[in-house]
PDB file of C-alpha atoms in Angstrom:
ATOM      1  CA  MET A  93      86.108  98.643 115.745  1.00  0.00           C
ATOM      2  CA  LYS A  94      89.883  97.816 115.033  1.00  0.00           C
ATOM      3  CA  THR A  95      92.057 100.742 113.536  1.00  0.00           C
ATOM      4  CA  LEU A  96      94.996  99.869 111.542  1.00  0.00           C
ATOM      5  CA  TYR A  97      97.435 102.448 109.584  1.00  0.00           C
ATOM      6  CA  THR A  98      99.200 101.513 106.478  1.00  0.00           C
ATOM      7  CA  ASP A  99     102.114 102.945 104.431  1.00  0.00           C
ATOM      8  CA  ALA A 100     104.524 101.870 101.612  1.00  0.00           C
ATOM      9  CA  SER A 101     108.175 102.892 100.767  1.00  0.00           C
ATOM     10  CA  PHE A 102     109.638 102.269  97.372  1.00  0.00           C
ATOM     11  CA  ASP A 103     112.889 103.442  95.804  1.00  0.00           C
ATOM     12  CA  HIS A 104     112.199 104.313  91.978  1.00  0.00           C
ATOM     13  CA  ASN A 105     115.838 104.820  91.206  1.00  0.00           C
ATOM     14  CA  SER A 106     116.960 101.578  92.408  1.00  0.00           C
ATOM     15  CA  THR A 107     114.218  99.840  90.362  1.00  0.00           C
ATOM     16  CA  GLU A 108     115.303 101.707  87.146  1.00  0.00           C
ATOM     17  CA  LYS A 109     118.904 100.658  87.641  1.00  0.00           C
ATOM     18  CA  THR A 110     118.287  96.877  88.459  1.00  0.00           C
ATOM     19  CA  THR A 111     118.074  94.191  85.921  1.00  0.00           C
ATOM     20  CA  ASP A 112     116.038  92.084  88.326  1.00  0.00           C
ATOM     21  CA  ILE A 113     112.490  90.980  87.021  1.00  0.00           C
ATOM     22  CA  PHE A 114     110.849  92.325  90.268  1.00  0.00           C
ATOM     23  CA  VAL A 115     110.587  95.423  92.320  1.00  0.00           C
ATOM     24  CA  ARG A 116     111.191  95.530  96.013  1.00  0.00           C
ATOM     25  CA  GLY A 117     109.510  97.660  98.534  1.00  0.00           C
ATOM     26  CA  LYS A 118     108.442  97.733 102.178  1.00  0.00           C
ATOM     27  CA  ILE A 119     105.056  98.165 103.836  1.00  0.00           C
ATOM     28  CA  GLY A 120     104.420  99.242 107.300  1.00  0.00           C
ATOM     29  CA  ILE A 121     101.250  98.557 109.436  1.00  0.00           C
ATOM     30  CA  ALA A 122     100.673  99.714 112.820  1.00  0.00           C
ATOM     31  CA  ASP A 123      97.707 100.331 115.108  1.00  0.00           C
ATOM     32  CA  GLY A 124      99.113 103.553 116.684  1.00  0.00           C
ATOM     33  CA  ILE A 125      99.285 101.807 120.149  1.00  0.00           C
ATOM     34  CA  SER A 126     101.556  98.706 120.411  1.00  0.00           C
ATOM     35  CA  PHE A 127     101.190  96.823 117.020  1.00  0.00           C
ATOM     36  CA  GLU A 128     103.883  97.664 114.509  1.00  0.00           C
ATOM     37  CA  ARG A 129     105.150  95.500 111.518  1.00  0.00           C
ATOM     38  CA  ILE A 130     107.367  95.993 108.541  1.00  0.00           C
ATOM     39  CA  GLU A 131     107.450  93.714 105.890  1.00  0.00           C
ATOM     40  CA  LYS A 132     109.362  93.270 102.551  1.00  0.00           C
ATOM     41  CA  VAL A 133     107.221  92.936  99.495  1.00  0.00           C
ATOM     42  CA  VAL A 134     108.298  92.035  95.957  1.00  0.00           C
ATOM     43  CA  ILE A 135     106.291  92.734  92.912  1.00  0.00           C
ATOM     44  CA  GLY A 136     107.092  91.530  89.457  1.00  0.00           C
ATOM     45  CA  LYS A 137     108.210  94.009  87.116  1.00  0.00           C
ATOM     46  CA  VAL A 138     105.518  95.180  84.451  1.00  0.00           C
ATOM     47  CA  PRO A 139     106.879  96.575  81.154  1.00  0.00           C
ATOM     48  CA  LEU A 140     106.740 100.387  81.133  1.00  0.00           C
ATOM     49  CA  LEU A 141     105.190 100.747  84.528  1.00  0.00           C
ATOM     50  CA  LYS A 142     106.969 103.166  86.653  1.00  0.00           C
ATOM     51  CA  GLN A 143     104.570 104.026  89.662  1.00  0.00           C
ATOM     52  CA  TYR A 144     104.791 100.801  91.762  1.00  0.00           C
ATOM     53  CA  ILE A 145     104.163 103.014  94.842  1.00  0.00           C
ATOM     54  CA  ASN A 146     100.474 102.714  94.363  1.00  0.00           C
ATOM     55  CA  ILE A 147     100.632  98.942  94.010  1.00  0.00           C
ATOM     56  CA  LEU A 148     102.691  98.952  97.211  1.00  0.00           C
ATOM     57  CA  GLU A 149     100.340 101.152  99.070  1.00  0.00           C
ATOM     58  CA  LEU A 150      97.329  99.099  98.083  1.00  0.00           C
ATOM     59  CA  THR A 151      99.309  95.833  99.119  1.00  0.00           C
ATOM     60  CA  ALA A 152      99.786  97.500 102.506  1.00  0.00           C
ATOM     61  CA  VAL A 153      96.064  98.005 102.827  1.00  0.00           C
ATOM     62  CA  ALA A 154      95.174  94.332 101.850  1.00  0.00           C
ATOM     63  CA  ARG A 155      97.703  93.084 104.115  1.00  0.00           C
ATOM     64  CA  ALA A 156      96.477  94.961 106.895  1.00  0.00           C
ATOM     65  CA  VAL A 157      92.936  93.520 106.531  1.00  0.00           C
ATOM     66  CA  GLU A 158      94.697  90.127 106.288  1.00  0.00           C
ATOM     67  CA  LEU A 159      96.461  90.806 109.648  1.00  0.00           C
ATOM     68  CA  ALA A 160      93.159  91.965 111.325  1.00  0.00           C
ATOM     69  CA  CYS A 161      91.622  88.632 110.719  1.00  0.00           C
ATOM     70  CA  ASP A 162      94.171  87.129 113.400  1.00  0.00           C
ATOM     71  CA  MET A 163      93.624  90.078 115.780  1.00  0.00           C
ATOM     72  CA  LYS A 164      91.326  88.893 118.594  1.00  0.00           C
ATOM     73  CA  GLU A 165      90.334  92.282 119.879  1.00  0.00           C
ATOM     74  CA  TYR A 166      87.968  93.560 117.162  1.00  0.00           C
ATOM     75  CA  ASP A 167      84.173  93.551 117.036  1.00  0.00           C
ATOM     76  CA  GLY A 168      84.074  92.680 113.394  1.00  0.00           C
ATOM     77  CA  SER A 169      84.558  95.997 111.978  1.00  0.00           C
ATOM     78  CA  LEU A 170      87.903  97.464 110.735  1.00  0.00           C
ATOM     79  CA  ALA A 171      89.101 101.084 109.896  1.00  0.00           C
ATOM     80  CA  ILE A 172      92.032 101.240 107.732  1.00  0.00           C
ATOM     81  CA  TYR A 173      93.937 104.535 107.353  1.00  0.00           C
ATOM     82  CA  THR A 174      96.420 105.259 104.691  1.00  0.00           C
ATOM     83  CA  ASP A 175      98.067 108.381 103.556  1.00  0.00           C
ATOM     84  CA  SER A 176      97.640 107.403  99.889  1.00  0.00           C
ATOM     85  CA  MET A 177      94.745 108.694  98.311  1.00  0.00           C
ATOM     86  CA  VAL A 178      95.023 106.476  95.421  1.00  0.00           C
ATOM     87  CA  ALA A 179      95.175 103.420  97.736  1.00  0.00           C
ATOM     88  CA  LYS A 180      92.109 104.692  99.648  1.00  0.00           C
ATOM     89  CA  ILE A 181      90.085 105.163  96.374  1.00  0.00           C
ATOM     90  CA  TRP A 182      91.014 101.972  95.023  1.00  0.00           C
ATOM     91  CA  ALA A 183      90.292 100.031  98.031  1.00  0.00           C
ATOM     92  CA  SER A 184      86.930 101.560  98.178  1.00  0.00           C
ATOM     93  CA  ASN A 185      85.874 101.360  94.483  1.00  0.00           C
ATOM     94  CA  GLY A 186      88.471  99.387  92.413  1.00  0.00           C
ATOM     95  CA  ILE A 187      90.473 100.753  89.718  1.00  0.00           C
ATOM     96  CA  GLU A 188      88.183 102.789  87.533  1.00  0.00           C
ATOM     97  CA  ASN A 189      90.631 103.987  84.966  1.00  0.00           C
ATOM     98  CA  LYS A 190      91.313 100.769  83.174  1.00  0.00           C
ATOM     99  CA  LYS A 191      94.364 102.605  81.220  1.00  0.00           C
ATOM    100  CA  VAL A 192      96.426 102.315  84.396  1.00  0.00           C
ATOM    101  CA  CYS A 193      95.524  98.867  85.302  1.00  0.00           C
ATOM    102  CA  THR A 194      98.097  96.204  84.865  1.00  0.00           C
ATOM    103  CA  ILE A 195      98.529  92.557  85.945  1.00  0.00           C
ATOM    104  CA  ALA A 196     100.203  93.932  89.197  1.00  0.00           C
ATOM    105  CA  HIS A 197      97.179  96.182  89.917  1.00  0.00           C
ATOM    106  CA  GLU A 198      94.780  93.358  89.345  1.00  0.00           C
ATOM    107  CA  ASN A 199      96.857  91.022  91.605  1.00  0.00           C
ATOM    108  CA  ALA A 200      96.693  93.756  94.322  1.00  0.00           C
ATOM    109  CA  ILE A 201      92.916  94.364  94.179  1.00  0.00           C
ATOM    110  CA  GLU A 202      92.458  90.454  94.215  1.00  0.00           C
ATOM    111  CA  TYR A 203      94.588  90.205  97.243  1.00  0.00           C
ATOM    112  CA  LEU A 204      92.491  92.982  98.914  1.00  0.00           C
ATOM    113  CA  ARG A 205      89.209  91.276  97.810  1.00  0.00           C
ATOM    114  CA  GLN A 206      90.381  87.925  99.238  1.00  0.00           C
ATOM    115  CA  ALA A 207      91.475  89.460 102.467  1.00  0.00           C
ATOM    116  CA  ARG A 208      87.994  91.230 102.993  1.00  0.00           C
ATOM    117  CA  ILE A 209      86.140  88.010 102.381  1.00  0.00           C
ATOM    118  CA  LYS A 210      88.459  86.315 105.210  1.00  0.00           C
ATOM    119  CA  PHE A 211      87.927  89.026 107.393  1.00  0.00           C
ATOM    120  CA  GLY A 212      84.149  88.795 107.103  1.00  0.00           C
ATOM    121  CA  GLY A 213      83.162  92.105 108.813  1.00  0.00           C
ATOM    122  CA  VAL A 214      82.822  95.740 107.706  1.00  0.00           C
ATOM    123  CA  VAL A 215      86.111  97.317 106.482  1.00  0.00           C
ATOM    124  CA  SER A 216      86.174 101.128 105.823  1.00  0.00           C
ATOM    125  CA  PHE A 217      88.871 102.968 104.130  1.00  0.00           C
ATOM    126  CA  HIS A 218      90.043 106.435 105.172  1.00  0.00           C
ATOM    127  CA  HIS A 219      92.746 108.969 104.475  1.00  0.00           C
ATOM    128  CA  ILE A 220      95.238 110.282 106.833  1.00  0.00           C
ATOM    129  CA  LEU A 221      97.880 112.939 106.519  1.00  0.00           C
ATOM    130  CA  ARG A 222     101.618 111.441 106.096  1.00  0.00           C
ATOM    131  CA  ASP A 223     102.887 113.383 109.178  1.00  0.00           C
ATOM    132  CA  LYS A 224      99.981 111.880 111.524  1.00  0.00           C
ATOM    133  CA  ASN A 225     100.441 108.249 110.033  1.00  0.00           C
ATOM    134  CA  PRO A 226     101.872 105.990 112.675  1.00  0.00           C
ATOM    135  CA  ALA A 227     102.960 103.388 109.813  1.00  0.00           C
ATOM    136  CA  GLY A 228     104.612 106.133 107.899  1.00  0.00           C
ATOM    137  CA  LYS A 229     106.662 107.179 111.167  1.00  0.00           C
ATOM    138  CA  LEU A 230     107.569 103.506 111.373  1.00  0.00           C
ATOM    139  CA  LEU A 231     108.857 103.376 107.811  1.00  0.00           C
ATOM    140  CA  GLU A 232     110.698 106.793 108.352  1.00  0.00           C
ATOM    141  CA  ALA A 233     112.433 105.217 111.173  1.00  0.00           C
ATOM    142  CA  GLU A 234     113.519 102.410 109.155  1.00  0.00           C
ATOM    143  CA  LEU A 235     115.009 104.663 106.531  1.00  0.00           C
ATOM    144  CA  GLU A 236     116.694 106.949 109.254  1.00  0.00           C
ATOM    145  CA  ALA A 237     118.272 103.569 110.519  1.00  0.00           C
ATOM    146  CA  GLY A 238     119.796 102.961 106.930  1.00  0.00           C
ATOM    147  CA  ASN A 239     117.430 100.378 105.946  1.00  0.00           C
ATOM    148  CA  LYS A 240     116.495 101.161 102.319  1.00  0.00           C
ATOM    149  CA  PRO A 241     113.392  99.906 100.666  1.00  0.00           C
ATOM    150  CA  HIS A 242     114.830  97.875  98.172  1.00  0.00           C
ATOM    151  CA  ASP A 243     117.428  96.246 100.496  1.00  0.00           C
ATOM    152  CA  LEU A 244     116.970  92.497 100.941  1.00  0.00           C
TER     153      LEU A 244
END
């Protein structure tokens, strides 16, 4: 079984101040051994939506599944660990509360659905504490180096 850890970072203050039509964040994906990746993510702004972090966390989960497709050292099963309970629940069950569901949420869910189809094996989703998450530590190091989530 391949194991990947995911996390996301997002700066709510910079999003509120910008006139851009999109929101920037970063996702981190790591295997806790040697694989580490940070990617920039852009999501179109949705009127009245303020909690983009959940969408970014779900996007990190979907991207990890997508990346696992190209990793040769797995047996067809994948365990994804996230420190976001919301992302874990949404990845496992979809978004049940349709009041919070926007086009951005639907796009992230569809991205995950397509990645799971491409992966073709069994994917399970798990929660990990923030301070135990290798992907979280990766993003923390990025912040400590002065690289903000919304920087280009």
